[in-house]
Coordinates of C-alpha atoms in Angstrom, one line a residue:
X17 CA 1.2 -21.3 -25.3
X18 CA -1.8 -19.7 -23.6
X19 CA -0.3 -20.7 -20.5
X20 CA 2.9 -19.0 -21.3
X21 CA 0.6 -15.6 -22.2
X22 CA -0.7 -15.8 -18.7
X23 CA 2.4 -15.6 -17.0
X24 CA 3.7 -12.7 -19.2
X25 CA 0.5 -11.1 -18.5
X26 CA 1.2 -11.7 -14.9
X27 CA 4.5 -9.8 -15.4
X28 CA 2.4 -6.6 -17.0
X29 CA 0.0 -6.7 -13.8
X30 CA 3.0 -7.1 -11.2
X31 CA 5.0 -4.5 -13.1
X32 CA 2.0 -1.7 -12.9
X33 CA 1.2 -2.6 -9.4
X34 CA 4.7 -2.3 -8.3
X35 CA 4.7 1.2 -10.1
X36 CA 1.6 2.3 -7.9
X37 CA 3.0 1.1 -4.5
X38 CA 6.6 2.4 -4.8
X39 CA 5.4 5.8 -5.8
X40 CA 4.0 6.3 -2.2
X41 CA 7.5 5.9 -0.8
X42 CA 9.8 6.5 -3.7
X43 CA 9.2 10.4 -3.1
X44 CA 10.0 10.5 0.3
X45 CA 13.7 10.4 -0.2
X46 CA 13.7 13.3 -3.2
X47 CA 11.7 15.5 -1.0
X48 CA 14.3 17.5 0.7
X49 CA 15.7 18.3 -2.6
X50 CA 12.4 19.0 -4.3
X51 CA 11.6 21.3 -1.5
X52 CA 14.9 23.5 -1.8
X53 CA 14.4 23.3 -5.4
X54 CA 11.0 24.8 -5.7
X55 CA 11.3 27.0 -2.2
X56 CA 8.4 24.9 -0.3
X57 CA 7.9 26.1 2.9
X58 CA 8.3 23.6 5.6
X59 CA 4.3 23.5 6.4
X60 CA 3.6 23.0 2.5
X61 CA 6.0 20.2 1.8
X62 CA 3.8 17.7 3.0
X63 CA 1.5 18.0 0.3
X64 CA 4.1 16.4 -2.3
X65 CA 2.7 13.1 -0.2
X66 CA -0.7 14.1 0.7
X67 CA -1.9 15.2 -2.7
X68 CA -0.9 11.6 -4.0
X69 CA -2.7 9.9 -0.7
X70 CA -5.7 11.7 -0.7
X71 CA -6.7 11.3 -4.2
X72 CA -5.6 7.6 -4.0
X73 CA -7.3 6.7 -0.7
X74 CA -10.6 8.5 -1.6
X75 CA -11.1 7.5 -5.0
X76 CA -10.2 3.9 -4.7
X77 CA -13.9 2.5 -4.4
X78 CA -15.1 4.6 -7.6
X79 CA -12.2 3.3 -9.5
X80 CA -13.0 -0.2 -8.8
X81 CA -16.4 0.0 -9.5
X82 CA -15.6 2.0 -12.6
X83 CA -13.4 -1.2 -13.8
X84 CA -16.6 -3.4 -13.3
X85 CA -18.7 -1.0 -15.1
X86 CA -16.7 -0.6 -18.6
X87 CA -14.2 -3.3 -18.4
X88 CA -11.3 -4.1 -16.1
X89 CA -8.5 -4.2 -19.6
X90 CA -9.9 -0.7 -20.6
X91 CA -9.5 0.7 -17.3
X92 CA -6.1 -0.8 -16.5
X93 CA -4.8 0.8 -20.0
X94 CA -6.5 4.1 -19.4
X95 CA -5.0 4.2 -15.6
X96 CA -1.4 3.3 -16.9
X97 CA -1.6 6.3 -19.5
X98 CA -2.9 8.6 -17.2
X99 CA -0.1 8.1 -14.2
X100 CA 2.7 8.1 -16.9
X101 CA 0.9 11.8 -18.2
X102 CA 0.8 12.8 -14.7
X103 CA 4.0 11.6 -13.6
X104 CA 5.9 13.6 -16.4
X105 CA 4.0 16.9 -15.8
X106 CA 5.3 16.3 -11.9
X107 CA 8.7 15.9 -13.1
X108 CA 8.5 19.1 -15.2
X109 CA 7.2 21.2 -12.1
X110 CA 8.2 24.6 -12.3
X111 CA 6.7 25.4 -9.0
X112 CA 5.2 23.8 -5.8
X113 CA 1.2 24.0 -7.1
X114 CA 2.5 22.2 -10.4
X115 CA 4.0 19.3 -8.5
X116 CA 1.1 19.3 -6.3
X117 CA -1.5 19.1 -8.8
X118 CA 0.5 16.5 -10.8
X119 CA 0.7 14.2 -7.6
X120 CA -3.2 14.6 -7.3
X121 CA -3.3 13.4 -10.8
X122 CA -1.3 10.5 -10.0
X123 CA -3.4 9.3 -7.4
X124 CA -6.7 9.6 -9.4
X125 CA -5.1 7.5 -12.3
X126 CA -3.8 5.2 -9.5
X127 CA -7.3 4.7 -8.1
X128 CA -8.4 3.7 -11.6
X129 CA -5.2 1.5 -12.2
X130 CA -4.7 -0.6 -8.6
X131 CA -8.6 -2.4 -8.6
X132 CA -8.3 -3.3 -12.0
X133 CA -4.8 -4.7 -11.8
X134 CA -5.7 -6.8 -9.1
X135 CA -9.2 -8.0 -10.3
X136 CA -7.5 -8.9 -13.8
X137 CA -5.3 -10.8 -11.7
X138 CA -8.2 -12.8 -9.9
X139 CA -10.0 -13.6 -13.2
X140 CA -7.0 -14.8 -15.1
X141 CA -5.6 -17.3 -12.9
X142 CA -8.4 -19.5 -11.4
X143 CA -6.6 -22.6 -11.2
X144 CA -5.4 -23.3 -7.6
X145 CA -2.0 -24.2 -8.3
X146 CA -1.2 -21.1 -10.6
X147 CA -3.0 -19.1 -8.6
X148 CA -1.0 -19.4 -5.6
X149 CA 2.1 -18.8 -7.5
X150 CA 0.3 -15.7 -9.0
X151 CA -0.7 -14.3 -5.9
X152 CA 2.9 -15.0 -4.4
X153 CA 4.4 -12.9 -7.2
X154 CA 1.7 -10.4 -6.5
X155 CA 2.0 -10.5 -2.6
X156 CA 5.8 -10.0 -2.7
X157 CA 5.1 -6.7 -5.2
X158 CA 2.9 -5.4 -2.8
X159 CA 5.0 -5.8 0.5
X160 CA 8.1 -5.1 -0.7
X161 CA 7.2 -2.4 -3.1
X162 CA 7.4 0.4 -0.4
X163 CA 11.0 -0.7 0.4
X164 CA 11.9 -0.8 -3.2
X165 CA 10.8 2.7 -3.8
X166 CA 13.3 3.7 -0.8
X167 CA 16.3 2.2 -2.8
X168 CA 15.0 3.5 -6.2
X169 CA 14.5 6.8 -4.7
X170 CA 17.8 6.8 -2.9
X171 CA 20.0 6.1 -6.6
X172 CA 18.0 8.5 -8.8
X173 CA 18.3 11.1 -5.9
X174 CA 21.7 11.0 -5.1
X175 CA 23.0 9.9 -9.1
X176 CA 20.2 12.2 -11.0
X177 CA 17.8 14.3 -9.6
X178 CA 14.7 14.3 -7.6
X179 CA 12.9 14.7 -10.9
X180 CA 13.4 11.5 -12.0
X181 CA 11.4 9.9 -9.3
X182 CA 8.4 11.0 -11.2
X183 CA 9.9 10.9 -14.4
X184 CA 11.0 6.9 -14.1
X185 CA 7.3 5.8 -13.9
X186 CA 6.9 7.0 -17.5
X187 CA 9.0 4.4 -19.0
X188 CA 7.6 1.8 -16.6
X189 CA 3.8 2.4 -17.7
X190 CA 4.3 2.6 -21.6
X191 CA 5.7 -0.9 -21.2
X192 CA 3.2 -2.0 -19.2
X193 CA 0.6 -0.5 -21.5
X194 CA 1.9 -2.3 -24.4
X195 CA 2.2 -5.3 -22.7
X196 CA -1.7 -4.8 -21.7
X197 CA -2.6 -4.6 -25.3
X198 CA -0.8 -7.6 -26.6
X199 CA -1.7 -10.1 -23.7
X200 CA -4.7 -9.2 -21.3
X201 CA -8.1 -10.6 -22.2
X202 CA -10.6 -7.8 -23.4
X203 CA -12.9 -8.4 -20.2
X204 CA -15.7 -5.9 -21.5
X205 CA -17.8 -4.3 -18.4
X206 CA -20.6 -6.4 -17.1
X207 CA -24.2 -5.5 -18.3
X208 CA -25.6 -5.6 -14.6
X209 CA -22.9 -3.3 -13.3
X210 CA -24.1 0.2 -12.8
X211 CA -22.5 3.2 -11.5
X212 CA -23.9 4.1 -8.1
X213 CA -23.4 7.9 -8.3
X214 CA -24.7 8.9 -4.7
X215 CA -22.6 5.8 -3.3
X216 CA -19.7 7.2 -5.2
X217 CA -20.2 10.8 -3.7
X218 CA -20.6 9.6 0.0
X219 CA -17.9 6.8 0.0
X220 CA -15.6 9.1 -1.7
X221 CA -16.3 12.4 0.4
X222 CA -15.8 10.1 3.4
X223 CA -12.4 8.4 2.5
X224 CA -11.1 11.7 1.5
X225 CA -12.5 13.7 4.6
X226 CA -10.3 10.5 7.0
X227 CA -7.3 10.3 5.0
X228 CA -7.0 14.2 5.0
X229 CA -7.8 14.1 8.7
X230 CA -5.5 11.8 9.4
X231 CA -2.6 13.5 7.4
X232 CA -3.4 16.8 9.0
X233 CA -3.1 15.6 12.7
X234 CA 0.6 14.8 11.9
X235 CA 1.4 19.1 12.0
X236 CA -1.8 20.3 14.0
X237 CA -2.2 17.5 16.5
X238 CA -5.3 15.1 17.4
X239 CA -7.1 18.1 19.4
X240 CA -7.4 20.6 16.8
X241 CA -10.7 21.4 15.5
X242 CA -10.2 20.7 11.9
X243 CA -8.7 17.6 12.6
X244 CA -11.7 16.1 14.6
X245 CA -14.0 17.8 12.1
X246 CA -12.5 15.9 9.5
X247 CA -12.3 12.7 11.2
X248 CA -15.7 12.7 12.7
X249 CA -17.2 14.0 9.3
X250 CA -15.6 11.0 7.1
X251 CA -16.7 8.7 9.6
X252 CA -20.5 10.1 9.5
X253 CA -20.1 10.1 5.6
X254 CA -19.0 6.7 5.5
X255 CA -22.0 5.6 8.2
X256 CA -24.6 6.9 5.6
X257 CA -22.6 5.8 2.7
X258 CA -22.8 2.0 4.5
X259 CA -26.7 2.8 4.9
X260 CA -26.8 3.6 1.2
X261 CA -25.3 0.7 0.2
X262 CA -28.2 -1.9 2.0
X263 CA -30.7 0.1 -0.2
X264 CA -29.0 1.0 -3.7
X265 CA -30.3 -1.3 -6.5
X266 CA -26.8 -1.8 -7.6
X267 CA -24.3 -0.6 -4.8
X268 CA -20.8 0.9 -5.3
X269 CA -19.7 -1.9 -2.6
X270 CA -21.9 -5.0 -2.8
X271 CA -22.9 -6.2 0.7
X272 CA -21.6 -9.5 -0.5
X273 CA -18.0 -8.2 -0.7
X274 CA -17.7 -7.3 2.9
X275 CA -20.1 -9.9 4.5
X276 CA -18.0 -12.5 3.7
X277 CA -16.1 -13.6 6.9
X278 CA -13.0 -14.5 5.0
X279 CA -12.9 -11.2 3.1
X280 CA -13.8 -9.0 6.8
X281 CA -10.4 -11.0 8.0
X282 CA -8.0 -10.1 5.1
X283 CA -9.3 -6.3 5.0
X284 CA -8.8 -6.0 8.6
X285 CA -5.6 -7.9 8.8
X286 CA -4.2 -5.5 5.7
X287 CA -5.5 -2.1 7.5
X288 CA -3.4 -3.1 10.7
X289 CA -0.5 -4.2 9.0
X290 CA 0.0 -1.1 6.8
X291 CA -0.5 0.8 9.8
X292 CA 2.7 -0.9 11.5
X293 CA 4.3 -0.9 8.5
X294 CA 4.5 2.5 7.0
X295 CA 5.0 4.1 9.9
X296 CA 7.8 1.6 10.8
X297 CA 9.5 2.8 7.1
X298 CA 9.5 6.4 8.1
X299 CA 11.1 5.7 11.3
X300 CA 13.7 3.3 9.7
X301 CA 14.6 6.1 7.3
X302 CA 15.1 8.6 9.8
X303 CA 17.1 6.6 12.1
X304 CA 19.5 5.7 9.1
X305 CA 20.1 8.9 7.6
X306 CA 20.1 11.4 10.8
X307 CA 21.3 8.9 13.6
X308 CA 23.6 6.8 11.7
X309 CA 24.4 9.1 9.1
X310 CA 23.9 7.1 6.0
X311 CA 23.7 8.5 2.3
X312 CA 20.2 8.5 0.4
X313 CA 21.6 5.3 -1.6
X314 CA 23.1 3.5 1.5
X315 CA 19.7 4.1 3.0
X316 CA 18.0 2.4 -0.1
X317 CA 20.4 -0.6 -0.1
X318 CA 19.9 -1.2 3.8
X319 CA 16.4 -2.0 3.0
X320 CA 17.2 -4.8 0.8
X321 CA 16.7 -7.6 3.4
X322 CA 13.2 -6.7 3.6
X323 CA 12.7 -7.3 0.2
X324 CA 14.5 -10.7 0.0
X325 CA 12.5 -11.4 2.9
X326 CA 9.1 -10.6 1.1
X327 CA 10.0 -12.1 -2.0
X328 CA 10.9 -15.7 -0.1
X329 CA 8.0 -15.4 2.2
X330 CA 5.6 -14.8 -0.9
X331 CA 7.0 -17.1 -3.3
X332 CA 8.6 -20.0 -1.2
X333 CA 6.2 -20.5 1.9
X334 CA 2.8 -19.0 1.3
X335 CA 2.5 -19.7 -2.6
X336 CA 3.8 -23.4 -1.8
X337 CA 1.3 -24.0 1.3
X338 CA -1.9 -21.7 0.7
X339 CA -3.8 -24.6 -0.7
X340 CA -2.4 -27.3 1.2
X341 CA -3.2 -26.0 4.5
X342 CA -5.8 -23.0 6.4
X343 CA -5.0 -19.6 5.5
X344 CA -4.9 -18.8 9.4
X345 CA -2.0 -21.1 9.6
X346 CA 0.0 -19.1 7.2
X347 CA -1.3 -15.6 8.5
X348 CA -0.8 -15.7 12.0
X349 CA 2.8 -17.1 12.2
X350 CA 3.9 -14.6 9.5
X351 CA 2.1 -11.8 11.9
X352 CA 3.7 -12.9 14.9
X353 CA 7.3 -13.2 13.4
X354 CA 6.8 -9.7 12.2
X355 CA 5.4 -8.4 15.3
X356 CA 8.8 -10.0 16.8
X357 CA 11.1 -8.1 14.3
X358 CA 9.6 -4.9 15.4
X359 CA 10.1 -5.5 18.9
X360 CA 14.1 -6.4 18.2
X361 CA 14.3 -2.9 15.9
X362 CA 12.4 -1.2 18.9
X363 CA 15.3 -1.6 20.9
X364 CA 18.1 0.2 18.8
X365 CA 19.9 3.3 20.6
X366 CA 22.2 5.9 19.4
X367 CA 24.8 3.6 18.9
X368 CA 25.2 1.8 15.4
X369 CA 22.9 -1.0 15.5
X370 CA 22.0 -2.1 12.0
X371 CA 23.9 -5.7 12.1
X372 CA 22.9 -6.3 15.4
X373 CA 19.2 -5.5 15.5
X374 CA 17.9 -3.7 12.4
X375 CA 19.2 -6.5 9.7
X376 CA 17.6 -9.0 11.3
X377 CA 14.6 -7.6 12.3
X378 CA 14.1 -6.5 8.5
X379 CA 15.0 -10.1 7.7
X380 CA 12.1 -11.3 10.0
X381 CA 9.8 -8.4 9.0
X382 CA 9.6 -9.2 5.3
X383 CA 9.5 -13.0 6.0
X384 CA 6.4 -12.7 8.2
X385 CA 4.7 -9.9 5.9
X386 CA 5.2 -11.8 2.9
X387 CA 3.7 -14.7 4.1
X388 CA 0.7 -12.9 5.8
X389 CA 0.0 -10.1 3.0
X390 CA 0.2 -12.9 0.1
X391 CA -2.7 -15.1 2.1
X392 CA -4.6 -11.6 2.5
X393 CA -4.6 -11.1 -1.2
X394 CA -6.0 -14.2 -2.2
X395 CA -8.4 -14.1 0.4
X396 CA -9.8 -10.6 -0.3
X397 CA -10.2 -11.9 -4.0
X398 CA -11.5 -15.0 -3.5
X399 CA -14.9 -16.2 -4.7
X400 CA -16.1 -12.9 -5.6
X401 CA -18.5 -12.6 -8.6
X402 CA -17.0 -11.2 -11.6
X403 CA -19.1 -8.4 -11.6
X404 CA -18.0 -7.2 -8.0
X405 CA -14.3 -8.3 -8.3
X406 CA -13.2 -4.8 -9.2
X407 CA -15.1 -3.5 -5.8
X408 CA -13.3 -6.4 -3.8
X409 CA -10.2 -5.4 -5.1
X410 CA -10.6 -1.7 -4.6
X411 CA -11.7 -2.5 -0.7
X412 CA -8.3 -4.3 -0.4
X413 CA -6.3 -1.4 -1.8
X414 CA -8.6 1.3 0.4
X415 CA -7.5 -0.7 3.6
X416 CA -3.9 -0.6 2.5
X417 CA -3.9 3.3 1.4
X418 CA -5.8 4.3 4.5
X419 CA -3.8 1.8 7.0
X420 CA -0.7 3.6 5.5
X421 CA -2.2 7.0 6.0
X422 CA -3.3 6.2 9.8
X423 CA -0.1 4.6 10.3
X424 CA 2.4 7.3 9.1
X425 CA -0.2 10.0 11.1
X426 CA -0.7 8.0 14.3
X427 CA 2.6 6.8 14.7
X428 CA 4.6 10.0 14.0
X429 CA 2.4 11.8 16.3
X430 CA 3.1 9.5 19.3
X431 CA 7.1 9.7 18.2
X432 CA 6.9 13.3 18.1
X433 CA 5.2 14.0 21.6
X434 CA 7.6 11.2 23.1
X435 CA 10.6 13.1 21.9
X436 CA 9.6 16.1 23.0
X437 CA 8.7 14.7 26.7
X438 CA 12.2 13.0 26.8
X439 CA 14.1 16.3 25.7
X440 CA 12.6 18.2 28.2
X441 CA 12.6 15.8 31.2
X442 CA 16.6 15.2 30.2
X443 CA 17.7 18.7 29.6
X444 CA 20.2 20.8 32.0
X445 CA 23.5 21.7 32.6
X446 CA 26.1 20.1 30.9
X447 CA 24.0 18.1 28.6
X448 CA 25.2 17.5 25.0
X449 CA 22.3 19.2 22.9
X450 CA 23.1 17.1 19.6
X451 CA 23.5 13.8 21.9
X452 CA 20.1 14.7 23.6
X453 CA 18.7 15.4 20.6
X454 CA 19.6 11.9 18.9
X455 CA 18.6 9.9 22.1
X456 CA 15.2 11.8 22.4
X457 CA 14.7 10.8 18.7
X458 CA 15.6 7.1 19.0
X459 CA 13.7 7.0 22.2
X460 CA 10.7 8.4 20.4
X461 CA 11.1 6.1 17.6
X462 CA 11.4 3.1 19.9
X463 CA 8.3 3.7 21.4
X464 CA 6.1 4.5 18.4
X465 CA 7.5 0.9 17.0
X466 CA 6.2 -0.8 20.1
X467 CA 2.9 0.4 19.2
X468 CA 3.5 -0.6 15.8
X469 CA 4.0 -4.1 17.0
X470 CA 0.6 -3.7 18.9
X471 CA -1.1 -3.1 15.8
X472 CA 0.6 -6.1 14.3
X473 CA -0.2 -8.6 17.4
X474 CA -4.0 -7.3 16.7
X475 CA -3.7 -8.3 13.3
X476 CA -2.7 -11.8 14.2
X477 CA -5.5 -12.0 16.9
X478 CA -8.2 -11.0 14.1
X479 CA -6.5 -13.8 11.5
X480 CA -6.5 -16.4 14.5
X481 CA -10.3 -15.6 15.3
X482 CA -11.6 -14.3 12.2
X483 CA -10.3 -16.2 9.1
X484 CA -11.3 -20.0 9.5
X485 CA -11.3 -21.2 5.9
X486 CA -10.5 -25.0 5.5
X487 CA -8.5 -23.5 2.6
X488 CA -8.1 -20.3 0.3
X489 CA -11.3 -19.8 -1.8
X490 CA -10.6 -19.4 -5.3
X491 CA -12.9 -17.7 -8.2
X492 CA -14.5 -21.2 -8.9
X493 CA -15.9 -21.6 -5.6
X494 CA -18.7 -18.7 -6.9
X495 CA -21.9 -20.1 -7.8
X496 CA -21.5 -18.9 -11.3
X497 CA -17.7 -18.3 -12.2
X498 CA -17.3 -16.7 -15.5
X499 CA -13.3 -17.3 -16.3
X500 CA -11.6 -15.1 -18.7
X501 CA -9.1 -16.2 -20.7
X502 CA -6.4 -14.2 -21.8
X503 CA -6.8 -12.9 -25.5
X504 CA -4.8 -15.1 -27.6
X505 CA -5.9 -13.0 -30.9
X506 CA -3.9 -10.1 -30.6

């Protein structure tokens, strides 16, 4: 019975994580409709995305430490209720400012929810065999969430309206809240955990500055004074943050979390993977809607092969082999397969190429990413002291969020500049402007995708050279494990 409750607890945790991950992309397809309805300018519409990523990426480390301080279950449940309320507020927005504020609030509560969800998973499943299965499911959710968001966004926008891309979070969050109340362990805060206020201010300010800088680079250019000030200022704040963490009595990010070689490999790999993945999703969406003429629903359905590949890679490959073979023997082939997928996708032209290039590329990408990401999640949270599991989980989520922000800004800037140069070089008498525009856009997409492939190859190199464990660690590997069974008294 207790075992069944643990697996139902996994459903609750995975549902909450899915809501957080897909919310980073579900609004993308709805954005044109929201912009028209609320009369947003082209310059301001980006804040529908940026307000969420700024708050989420900037506050994750603080959210992770709050989970360690007051308890993971309480933080998880507060995050769910807050996320539901912010989503309802955004869906009812009567103006752009109200929507931007609601999206920022979503990010604040997601920063509480995401690290507590991952740390709950890590402390609920300590048996290596069960842990592999649980992390297989979780890894599939993490990897496929963005594609599921695009699919859901397409259906909701086309058949209801853009507001339902936000309203849909309310029933999901309430169901997860009820499940958390009934199934998750009490998991009170650890007495030795303390809130490092200077560290929280330095870390959050540094992350906010970096994420804001990368988001502004897309519209302002990388040489803009504000962008450079934000990026350099963010780097300086994070350097001071790192120095303070070596001296703080109870640091926000314990050095034991980032000194471990396996976790460093997992964090860096995750950062590079999401740099490539988020940029690729952006370009594939543009390619299918603007070049191939797909509707929002058809675009969402076209992403299903990635989801299928993710599920297979996570649950049927990585979960079965994680505790039988060294982690890098799963990560490196998975990342190389995903890099090969991007090499295939980067060769599309203006002619329809979904069946010949995009479909097989998506299947390969999902399979490779599902295998690599599930392994990275397990490495990032394995053998962490229970009092620091929130901080480790937050660091993993931060690597994802920052990677997504960097990837979107960097690859979109590359694509835009290449597109402009191509259009200028090929313009002339007798050239059809529409054909030229499509060819220039696809060329920019292809070049940026090659750069995304480079990020995955670098991730494979890091996995091959940094991750050297004979097997994936578990919480039982820590000197003083404190397993937290599921509360069976509720």
